[in-house]
PDB file of C-alpha atoms in Angstrom:
ATOM      1  CA  UNK R   1      26.566 170.790  28.052  1.00 58.00           C
ATOM      2  CA  UNK R   2      24.724 171.591  31.244  1.00 68.00           C
ATOM      3  CA  UNK R   3      26.552 173.716  33.782  1.00 68.00           C
ATOM      4  CA  UNK R   4      26.582 172.396  37.306  1.00 68.00           C
ATOM      5  CA  UNK R   5      26.605 174.933  40.070  1.00 65.00           C
ATOM      6  CA  UNK R   6      28.883 174.429  43.019  1.00 58.00           C
ATOM      7  CA  UNK R   7      26.937 174.297  46.246  1.00 61.00           C
ATOM      8  CA  UNK R   8      27.316 177.391  48.379  1.00 62.00           C
ATOM      9  CA  UNK R   9      28.869 177.105  51.798  1.00 67.00           C
ATOM     10  CA  UNK R  10      26.456 175.765  54.355  1.00 80.00           C
ATOM     11  CA  UNK R  11      25.286 178.030  57.143  1.00 85.00           C
ATOM     12  CA  UNK R  12      25.670 175.239  59.688  1.00 89.00           C
ATOM     13  CA  UNK R  13      29.412 175.636  60.425  1.00 91.00           C
ATOM     14  CA  UNK R  14      29.041 179.398  60.642  1.00 91.00           C
ATOM     15  CA  UNK R  15      26.127 179.059  63.061  1.00 92.00           C
ATOM     16  CA  UNK R  16      28.055 176.535  65.144  1.00 94.00           C
ATOM     17  CA  UNK R  17      31.076 178.821  65.390  1.00 94.00           C
ATOM     18  CA  UNK R  18      29.001 181.848  66.368  1.00 95.00           C
ATOM     19  CA  UNK R  19      26.967 179.849  68.885  1.00 96.00           C
ATOM     20  CA  UNK R  20      30.057 178.325  70.450  1.00 96.00           C
ATOM     21  CA  UNK R  21      31.747 181.714  70.736  1.00 97.00           C
ATOM     22  CA  UNK R  22      28.681 183.306  72.318  1.00 96.00           C
ATOM     23  CA  UNK R  23      28.188 180.355  74.646  1.00 97.00           C
ATOM     24  CA  UNK R  24      31.808 180.493  75.757  1.00 97.00           C
ATOM     25  CA  UNK R  25      31.598 184.252  76.325  1.00 98.00           C
ATOM     26  CA  UNK R  26      28.405 184.012  78.371  1.00 97.00           C
ATOM     27  CA  UNK R  27      29.794 181.005  80.242  1.00 98.00           C
ATOM     28  CA  UNK R  28      32.980 182.854  81.118  1.00 98.00           C
ATOM     29  CA  UNK R  29      31.011 185.906  82.260  1.00 98.00           C
ATOM     30  CA  UNK R  30      28.675 183.864  84.457  1.00 97.00           C
ATOM     31  CA  UNK R  31      31.389 181.416  85.558  1.00 97.00           C
ATOM     32  CA  UNK R  32      29.281 178.527  84.289  1.00 97.00           C
ATOM     33  CA  UNK R  33      30.999 177.618  81.034  1.00 96.00           C
ATOM     34  CA  UNK R  34      29.926 173.970  81.307  1.00 96.00           C
ATOM     35  CA  UNK R  35      26.314 175.019  80.877  1.00 97.00           C
ATOM     36  CA  UNK R  36      26.594 177.813  78.342  1.00 97.00           C
ATOM     37  CA  UNK R  37      28.953 176.229  75.795  1.00 97.00           C
ATOM     38  CA  UNK R  38      26.508 173.419  74.895  1.00 96.00           C
ATOM     39  CA  UNK R  39      23.565 175.851  74.997  1.00 97.00           C
ATOM     40  CA  UNK R  40      25.392 178.189  72.625  1.00 97.00           C
ATOM     41  CA  UNK R  41      26.334 175.285  70.369  1.00 96.00           C
ATOM     42  CA  UNK R  42      22.733 174.045  70.232  1.00 97.00           C
ATOM     43  CA  UNK R  43      21.425 177.507  69.389  1.00 96.00           C
ATOM     44  CA  UNK R  44      24.159 177.920  66.780  1.00 95.00           C
ATOM     45  CA  UNK R  45      23.258 174.605  65.147  1.00 94.00           C
ATOM     46  CA  UNK R  46      19.592 175.587  65.067  1.00 95.00           C
ATOM     47  CA  UNK R  47      20.350 178.974  63.507  1.00 92.00           C
ATOM     48  CA  UNK R  48      22.827 177.451  61.051  1.00 91.00           C
ATOM     49  CA  UNK R  49      20.285 174.862  59.946  1.00 91.00           C
ATOM     50  CA  UNK R  50      17.687 177.597  59.483  1.00 90.00           C
ATOM     51  CA  UNK R  51      20.101 179.637  57.355  1.00 84.00           C
ATOM     52  CA  UNK R  52      20.978 176.569  55.274  1.00 83.00           C
ATOM     53  CA  UNK R  53      17.316 175.708  54.726  1.00 81.00           C
ATOM     54  CA  UNK R  54      16.578 179.276  53.677  1.00 74.00           C
ATOM     55  CA  UNK R  55      19.458 179.250  51.181  1.00 67.00           C
ATOM     56  CA  UNK R  56      18.509 175.802  49.863  1.00 68.00           C
ATOM     57  CA  UNK R  57      14.924 176.905  49.254  1.00 68.00           C
ATOM     58  CA  UNK R  58      16.180 180.050  47.521  1.00 69.00           C
ATOM     59  CA  UNK R  59      18.573 178.066  45.298  1.00 64.00           C
ATOM     60  CA  UNK R  60      15.878 175.551  44.290  1.00 65.00           C
ATOM     61  CA  UNK R  61      13.800 178.404  42.909  1.00 61.00           C
ATOM     62  CA  UNK R  62      16.773 179.559  40.853  1.00 57.00           C
ATOM     63  CA  UNK R  63      17.290 176.063  39.421  1.00 57.00           C
ATOM     64  CA  UNK R  64      13.666 175.853  38.303  1.00 55.00           C
ATOM     65  CA  UNK R  65      14.076 179.138  36.429  1.00 54.00           C
ATOM     66  CA  UNK R  66      17.127 177.766  34.581  1.00 54.00           C
ATOM     67  CA  UNK R  67      15.192 174.840  33.050  1.00 53.00           C
TER      68      UNK R  67
END
């Protein structure tokens, strides 16, 4: 019987949370939270997607070795 691996947690939610927190902090410091929260969220999504793509590429190499 072939073992199926559970997918690892995606980096996207982590990136979103970090980006939102940083955006809110910068927005509060500059008194322009309406600008910095979406900017932080967008940067967090981009970083999270990059982390997920990196992990996905790494995991695909592992699956090929298992065959």
